[in-house]
Short mmCIF file of C-alpha atoms in Angstrom, two decimals:
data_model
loop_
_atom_site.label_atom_id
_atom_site.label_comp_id
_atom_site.label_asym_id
_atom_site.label_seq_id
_atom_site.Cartn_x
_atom_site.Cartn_y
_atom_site.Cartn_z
CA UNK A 22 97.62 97.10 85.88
CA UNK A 23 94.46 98.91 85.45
CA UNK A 24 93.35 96.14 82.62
CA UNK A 25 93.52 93.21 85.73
CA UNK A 26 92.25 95.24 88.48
CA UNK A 27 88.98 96.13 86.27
CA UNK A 28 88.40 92.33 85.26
CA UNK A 29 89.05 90.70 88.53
CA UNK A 30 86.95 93.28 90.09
CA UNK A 31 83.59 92.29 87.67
CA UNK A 32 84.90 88.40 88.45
CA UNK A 33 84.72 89.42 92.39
CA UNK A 34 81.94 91.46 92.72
CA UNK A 35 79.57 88.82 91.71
CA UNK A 36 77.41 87.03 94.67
CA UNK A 37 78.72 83.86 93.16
CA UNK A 38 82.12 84.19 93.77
CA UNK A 39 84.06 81.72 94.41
CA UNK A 40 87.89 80.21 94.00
CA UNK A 41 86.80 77.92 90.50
CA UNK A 42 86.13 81.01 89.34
CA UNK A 43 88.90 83.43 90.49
CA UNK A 44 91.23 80.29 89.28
CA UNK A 45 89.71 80.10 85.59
CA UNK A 46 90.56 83.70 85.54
CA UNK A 47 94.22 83.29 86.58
CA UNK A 48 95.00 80.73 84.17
CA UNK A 49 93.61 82.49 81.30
CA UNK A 50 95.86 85.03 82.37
CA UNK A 51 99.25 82.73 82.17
CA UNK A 52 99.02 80.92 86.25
CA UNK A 53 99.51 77.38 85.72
CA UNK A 54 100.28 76.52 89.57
CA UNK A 55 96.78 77.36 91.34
CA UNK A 56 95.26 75.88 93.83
CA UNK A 57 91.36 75.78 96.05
CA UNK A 58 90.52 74.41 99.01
CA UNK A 59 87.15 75.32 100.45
CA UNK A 60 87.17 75.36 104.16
CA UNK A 61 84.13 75.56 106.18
CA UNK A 62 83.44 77.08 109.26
CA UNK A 63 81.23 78.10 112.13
CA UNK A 64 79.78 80.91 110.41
CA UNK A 65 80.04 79.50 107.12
CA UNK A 66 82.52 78.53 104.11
CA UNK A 67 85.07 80.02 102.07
CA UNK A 68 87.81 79.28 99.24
CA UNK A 69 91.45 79.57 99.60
CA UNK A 70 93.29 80.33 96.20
CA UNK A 71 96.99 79.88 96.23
CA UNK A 72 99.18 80.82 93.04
CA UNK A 73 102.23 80.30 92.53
CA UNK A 74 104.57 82.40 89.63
CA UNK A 75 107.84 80.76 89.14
CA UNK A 76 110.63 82.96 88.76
CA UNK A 77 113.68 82.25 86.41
CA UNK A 78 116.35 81.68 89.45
CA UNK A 79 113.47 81.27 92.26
CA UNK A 80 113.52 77.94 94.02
CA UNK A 81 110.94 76.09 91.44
CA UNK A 82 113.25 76.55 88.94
CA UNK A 83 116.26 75.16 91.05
CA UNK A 84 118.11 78.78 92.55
CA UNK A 85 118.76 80.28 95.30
CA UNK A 86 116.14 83.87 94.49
CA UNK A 87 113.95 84.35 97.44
CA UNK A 88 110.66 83.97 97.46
CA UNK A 89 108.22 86.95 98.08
CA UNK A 90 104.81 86.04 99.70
CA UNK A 91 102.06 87.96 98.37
CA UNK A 92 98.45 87.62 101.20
CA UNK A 93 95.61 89.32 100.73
CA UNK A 94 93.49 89.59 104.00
CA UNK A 95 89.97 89.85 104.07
CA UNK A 96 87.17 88.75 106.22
CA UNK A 97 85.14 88.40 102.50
CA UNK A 98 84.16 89.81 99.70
CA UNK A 99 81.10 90.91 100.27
CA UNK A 100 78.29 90.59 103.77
CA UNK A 101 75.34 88.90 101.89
CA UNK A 102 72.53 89.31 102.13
CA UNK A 103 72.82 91.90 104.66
CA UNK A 104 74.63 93.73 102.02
CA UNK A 105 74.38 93.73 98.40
CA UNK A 106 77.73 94.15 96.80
CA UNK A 107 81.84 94.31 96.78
CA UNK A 108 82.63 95.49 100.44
CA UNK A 109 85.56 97.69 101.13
CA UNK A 110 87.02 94.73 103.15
CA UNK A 111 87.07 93.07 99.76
CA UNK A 112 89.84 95.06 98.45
CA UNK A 113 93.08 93.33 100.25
CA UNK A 114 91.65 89.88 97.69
CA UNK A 115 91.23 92.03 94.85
CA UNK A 116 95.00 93.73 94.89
CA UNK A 117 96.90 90.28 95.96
CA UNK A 118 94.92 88.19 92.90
CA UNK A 119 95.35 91.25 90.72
CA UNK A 120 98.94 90.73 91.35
CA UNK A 121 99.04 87.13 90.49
CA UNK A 122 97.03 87.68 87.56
CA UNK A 123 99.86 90.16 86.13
CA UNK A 124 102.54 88.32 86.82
CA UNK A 125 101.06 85.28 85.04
CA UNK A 126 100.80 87.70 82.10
CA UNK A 127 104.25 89.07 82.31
CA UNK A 128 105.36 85.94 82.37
CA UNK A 129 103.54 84.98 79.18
CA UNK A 130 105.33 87.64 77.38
CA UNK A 131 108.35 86.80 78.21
CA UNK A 132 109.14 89.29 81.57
CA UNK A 133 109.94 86.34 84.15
CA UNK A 134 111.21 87.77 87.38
CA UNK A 135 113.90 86.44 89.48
CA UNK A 136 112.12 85.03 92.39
CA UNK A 137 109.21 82.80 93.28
CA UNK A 138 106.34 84.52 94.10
CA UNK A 139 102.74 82.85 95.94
CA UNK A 140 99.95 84.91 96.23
CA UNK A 141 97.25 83.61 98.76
CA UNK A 142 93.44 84.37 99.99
CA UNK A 143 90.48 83.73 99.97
CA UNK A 144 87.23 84.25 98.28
CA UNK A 145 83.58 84.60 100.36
CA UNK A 146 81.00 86.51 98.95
CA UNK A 147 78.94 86.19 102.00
CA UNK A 148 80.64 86.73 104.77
CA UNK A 149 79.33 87.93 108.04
CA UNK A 150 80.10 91.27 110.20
CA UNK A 151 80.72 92.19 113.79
CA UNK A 152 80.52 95.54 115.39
CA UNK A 153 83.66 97.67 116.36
CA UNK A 154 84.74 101.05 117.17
CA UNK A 155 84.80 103.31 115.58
CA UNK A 156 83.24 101.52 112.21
CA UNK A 157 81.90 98.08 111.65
CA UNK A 158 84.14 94.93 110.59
CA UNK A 159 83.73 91.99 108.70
CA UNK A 160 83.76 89.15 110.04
CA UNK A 161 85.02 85.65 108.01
CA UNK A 162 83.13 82.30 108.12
CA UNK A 163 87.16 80.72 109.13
CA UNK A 164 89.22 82.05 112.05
CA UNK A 165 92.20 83.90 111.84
CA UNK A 166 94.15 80.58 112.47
CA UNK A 167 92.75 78.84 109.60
CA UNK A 168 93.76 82.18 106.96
CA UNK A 169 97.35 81.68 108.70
CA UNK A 170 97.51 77.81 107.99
CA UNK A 171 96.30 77.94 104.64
CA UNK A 172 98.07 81.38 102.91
CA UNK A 173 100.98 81.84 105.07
CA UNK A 174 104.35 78.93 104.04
CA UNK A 175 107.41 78.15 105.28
CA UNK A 176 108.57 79.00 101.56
CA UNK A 177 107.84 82.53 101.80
CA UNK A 178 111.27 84.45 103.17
CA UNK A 179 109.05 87.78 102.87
CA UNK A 180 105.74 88.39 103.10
CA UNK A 181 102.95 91.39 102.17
CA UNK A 182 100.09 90.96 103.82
CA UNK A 183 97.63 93.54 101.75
CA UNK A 184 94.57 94.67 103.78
CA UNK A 185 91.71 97.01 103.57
CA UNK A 186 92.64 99.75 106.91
CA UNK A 187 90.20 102.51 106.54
CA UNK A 188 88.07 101.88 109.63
CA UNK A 189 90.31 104.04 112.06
CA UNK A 190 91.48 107.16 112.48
CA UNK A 191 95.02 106.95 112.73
CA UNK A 192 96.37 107.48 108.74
CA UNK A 193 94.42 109.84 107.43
CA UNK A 194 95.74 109.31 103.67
CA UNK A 195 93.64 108.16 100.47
CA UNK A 196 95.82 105.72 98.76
CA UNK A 197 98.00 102.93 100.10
CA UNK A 198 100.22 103.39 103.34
CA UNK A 199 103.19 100.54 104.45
CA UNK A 200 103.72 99.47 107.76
CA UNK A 201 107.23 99.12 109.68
CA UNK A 202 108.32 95.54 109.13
CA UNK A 203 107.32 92.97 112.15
CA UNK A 204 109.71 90.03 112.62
CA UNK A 205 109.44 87.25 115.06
CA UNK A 206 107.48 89.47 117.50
CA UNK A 207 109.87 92.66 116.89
CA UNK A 208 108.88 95.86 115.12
CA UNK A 209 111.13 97.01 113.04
CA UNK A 210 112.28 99.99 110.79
CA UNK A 211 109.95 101.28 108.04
CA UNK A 212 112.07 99.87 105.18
CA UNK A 213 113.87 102.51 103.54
CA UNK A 214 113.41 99.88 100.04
CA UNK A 215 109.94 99.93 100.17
CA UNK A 216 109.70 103.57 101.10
CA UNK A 217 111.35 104.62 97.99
CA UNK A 218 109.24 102.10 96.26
CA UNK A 219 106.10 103.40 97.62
CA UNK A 220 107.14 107.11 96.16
CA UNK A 221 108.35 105.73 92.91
CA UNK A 222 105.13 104.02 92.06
CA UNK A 223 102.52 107.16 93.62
CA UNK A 224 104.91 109.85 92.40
CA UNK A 225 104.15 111.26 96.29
CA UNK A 226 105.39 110.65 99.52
CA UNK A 227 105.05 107.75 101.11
CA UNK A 228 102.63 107.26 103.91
CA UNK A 229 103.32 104.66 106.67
CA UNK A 230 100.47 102.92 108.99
CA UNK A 231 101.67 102.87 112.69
CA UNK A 232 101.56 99.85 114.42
CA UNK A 233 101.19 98.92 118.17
CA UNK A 234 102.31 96.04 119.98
CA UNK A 235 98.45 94.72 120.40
CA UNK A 236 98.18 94.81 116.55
CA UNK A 237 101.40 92.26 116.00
CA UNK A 238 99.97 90.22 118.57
CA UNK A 239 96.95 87.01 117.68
CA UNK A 240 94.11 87.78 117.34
CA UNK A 241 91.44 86.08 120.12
CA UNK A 242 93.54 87.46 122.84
CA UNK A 243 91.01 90.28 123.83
CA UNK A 244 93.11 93.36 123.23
CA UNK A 245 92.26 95.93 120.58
CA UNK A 246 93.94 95.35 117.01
CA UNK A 247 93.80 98.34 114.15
CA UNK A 248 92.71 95.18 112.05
CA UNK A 249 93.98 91.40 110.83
CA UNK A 250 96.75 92.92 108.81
CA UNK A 251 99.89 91.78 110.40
CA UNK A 252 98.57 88.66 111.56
CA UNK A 253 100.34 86.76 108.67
CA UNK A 254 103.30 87.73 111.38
CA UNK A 255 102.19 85.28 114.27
CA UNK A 256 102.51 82.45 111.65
CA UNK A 257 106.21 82.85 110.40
CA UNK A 258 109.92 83.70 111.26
CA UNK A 259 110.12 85.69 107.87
CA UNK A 260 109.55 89.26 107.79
CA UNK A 261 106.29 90.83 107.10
CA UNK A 262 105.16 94.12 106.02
CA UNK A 263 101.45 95.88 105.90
CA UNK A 264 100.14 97.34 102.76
CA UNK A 265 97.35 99.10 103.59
CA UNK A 266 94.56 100.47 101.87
CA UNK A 267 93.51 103.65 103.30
CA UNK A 268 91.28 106.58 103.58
CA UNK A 269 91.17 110.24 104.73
CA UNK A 270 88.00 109.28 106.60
CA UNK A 271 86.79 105.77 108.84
CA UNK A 272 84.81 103.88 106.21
CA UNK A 273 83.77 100.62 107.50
CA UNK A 274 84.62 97.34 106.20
CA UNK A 275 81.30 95.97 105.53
CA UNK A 276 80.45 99.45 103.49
CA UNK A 277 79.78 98.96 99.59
CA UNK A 278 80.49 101.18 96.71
CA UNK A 279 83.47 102.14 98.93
CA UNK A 280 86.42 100.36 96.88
CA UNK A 281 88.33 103.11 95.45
CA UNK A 282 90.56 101.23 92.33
CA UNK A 283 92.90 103.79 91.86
CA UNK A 284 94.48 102.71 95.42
CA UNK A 285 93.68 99.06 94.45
CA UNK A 286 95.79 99.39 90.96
CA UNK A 287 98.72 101.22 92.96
CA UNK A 288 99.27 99.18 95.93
CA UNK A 289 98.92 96.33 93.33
CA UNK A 290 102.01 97.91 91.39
CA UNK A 291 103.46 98.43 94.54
CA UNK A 292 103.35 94.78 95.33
CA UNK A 293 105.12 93.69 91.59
CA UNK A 294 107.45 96.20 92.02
CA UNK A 295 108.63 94.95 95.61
CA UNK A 296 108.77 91.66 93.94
CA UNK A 297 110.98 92.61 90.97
CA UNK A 298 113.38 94.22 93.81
CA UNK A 299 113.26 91.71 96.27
CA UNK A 300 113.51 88.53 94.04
CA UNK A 301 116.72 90.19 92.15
CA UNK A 302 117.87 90.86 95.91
CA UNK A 303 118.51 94.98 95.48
CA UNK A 304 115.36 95.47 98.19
CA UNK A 305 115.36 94.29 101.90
CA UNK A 306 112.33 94.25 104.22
CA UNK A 307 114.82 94.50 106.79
CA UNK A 308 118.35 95.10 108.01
CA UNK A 309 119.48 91.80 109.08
CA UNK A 310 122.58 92.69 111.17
CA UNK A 311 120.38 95.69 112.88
CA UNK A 312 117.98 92.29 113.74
CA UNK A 313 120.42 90.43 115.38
CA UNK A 314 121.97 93.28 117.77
CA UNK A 315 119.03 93.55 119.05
CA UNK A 316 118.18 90.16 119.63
CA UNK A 317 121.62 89.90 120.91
CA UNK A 318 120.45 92.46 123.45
CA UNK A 319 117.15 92.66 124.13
CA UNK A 320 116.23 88.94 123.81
CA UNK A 321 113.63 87.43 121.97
CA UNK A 322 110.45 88.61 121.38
CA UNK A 323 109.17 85.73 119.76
CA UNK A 324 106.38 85.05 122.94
CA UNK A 325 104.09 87.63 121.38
CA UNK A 326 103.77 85.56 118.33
CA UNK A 327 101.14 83.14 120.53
#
């Protein structure tokens, strides 16, 4: 994927980014179905891209193939004009679109997957920043509410939510990591799919991102969250797992010259090769009768989505 990542990076990286742009880009490269709508807010505006790659038994085409949500999360792509350049937070945008953008050319040649998939995000290349510990975040000109409403559906029966985490201390790995899956309030088992995806595609072990109950929770509620990456969960019944960009060291989000695209280009294959599984229905984000004992017996746990 290294021939997307590398052109959607020089289309991103640009301080006049913006969805037109990111949209021309996706149908050159075979993605009829897109979609912008800007949305303004207090602190500014930003464009909302939504794709949509049809798969050859996914629900477009009249089957029954679930449909795999692809979100890239991001505050924006870059914190002009207090800085010049990509930010680091940038990179969730850049593997999600990536994603779309290979699909649409797989497609073209003739390698249609079984599933739907819709990739979703947004594109601000001036978005502001807030402090927090131990590194500084970005901040987004829309509230997490607004990212929810506009790239999380009802359509999606699985969702990865792709997000910059390197401003912590808590996975220490340069690369990608996966988070347990987080359903209707409940965190779940790592899957044991998308482990053995993760290896397949890094040739290594697989690292996983550990989650706590404040980070599954909305944000705006005043507790601490590792970052926005499972909040696509607060929006949906479907499953949803974390791919996470990571470092061996806290880089904050706002900090340029800090995208590494080797971890951009292999989450990204992560992400199609999740999709490939999932849509043919030989991957699971989740064991579904593990699920229901323990709703059965512990309840529901769906308060913590509000």
């Amino acid at each position: 994927m290294w021939r997307e990542v590398l052109d959607l990076y020089d289309v991103l990286d640009d301080a006049a980014a913006s969805g037109a742009s990111v949209a021309g880009w996706l149908r050159e490269h075979g993605v009829d179905d897109v979609g912008v709508t800007t949305v303004k807010g207090d602190k500014g505006s930003t464009d909302f891209v939504r794709a949509v790659i049809p798969g050859s038994r996914g629900r477009t085409a009249g089957g029954e193939a679930p449909t795999l949500g692809v979100v890239g999360r991001l505050g924006g792509l870059g914190a002009r004009p207090e800085r010049i350049g990509f930010v680091s937070d940038g990179d969730g945008a850049l593997v999600a679109l990536a994603v779309a953008g290979k699909l649409g050319s797989m497609l073209r040649r003739g390698d249609q997957l079984p599933g739907d998939v819709i990739v979703a995000t947004h594109v601000c290349p001036d978005a502001p920043t807030r402090p927090h510990d131990p590194v500084p975040f970005m901040d987004s000109p829309v509230d997490v509410g607004a990212m929810n409403e506009h790239e999380v559906e009802a359509a999606m029966d699985a969702v990865l939510s792709v997000d910059t985490t390197k401003g912590n201390r808590i996975v220490n790995h340069h690369g990608f990591a996966i988070s347990p899956t987080v359903k209707e309030g409940w965190i779940l088992r790592v899957s044991e799919d998308l482990l053995e995806l993760a290896s397949q595609v890094t040739g290594r072990l697989p690292a996983v991102l550990p989650l706590t109950m404040q980070d599954i929770t909305p944000y705006g509620n005043d507790v601490y969250h590792v970052n926005s990456i499972l909040q696509p969960c607060t929006a949906t019944s479907a499953p949803v797992v974390g791919v996470a960009i990571t470092t061996e060291t806290a880089v904050p989000g706002c900090g340029t010259g800090a995208t590494d695209l080797a971890s951009v280009e292999s989450a990204a294959r992560f992400c199609i090769e999740t999709a490939k599984t999932y849509g043919a229905g030989t991957a699971s984000l989740y064991d579904e009768a593990d699920f229901e004992r323990l709703t059965t017996r512990y309840g529901s746990m769906q308060h913590l989505q509000h």
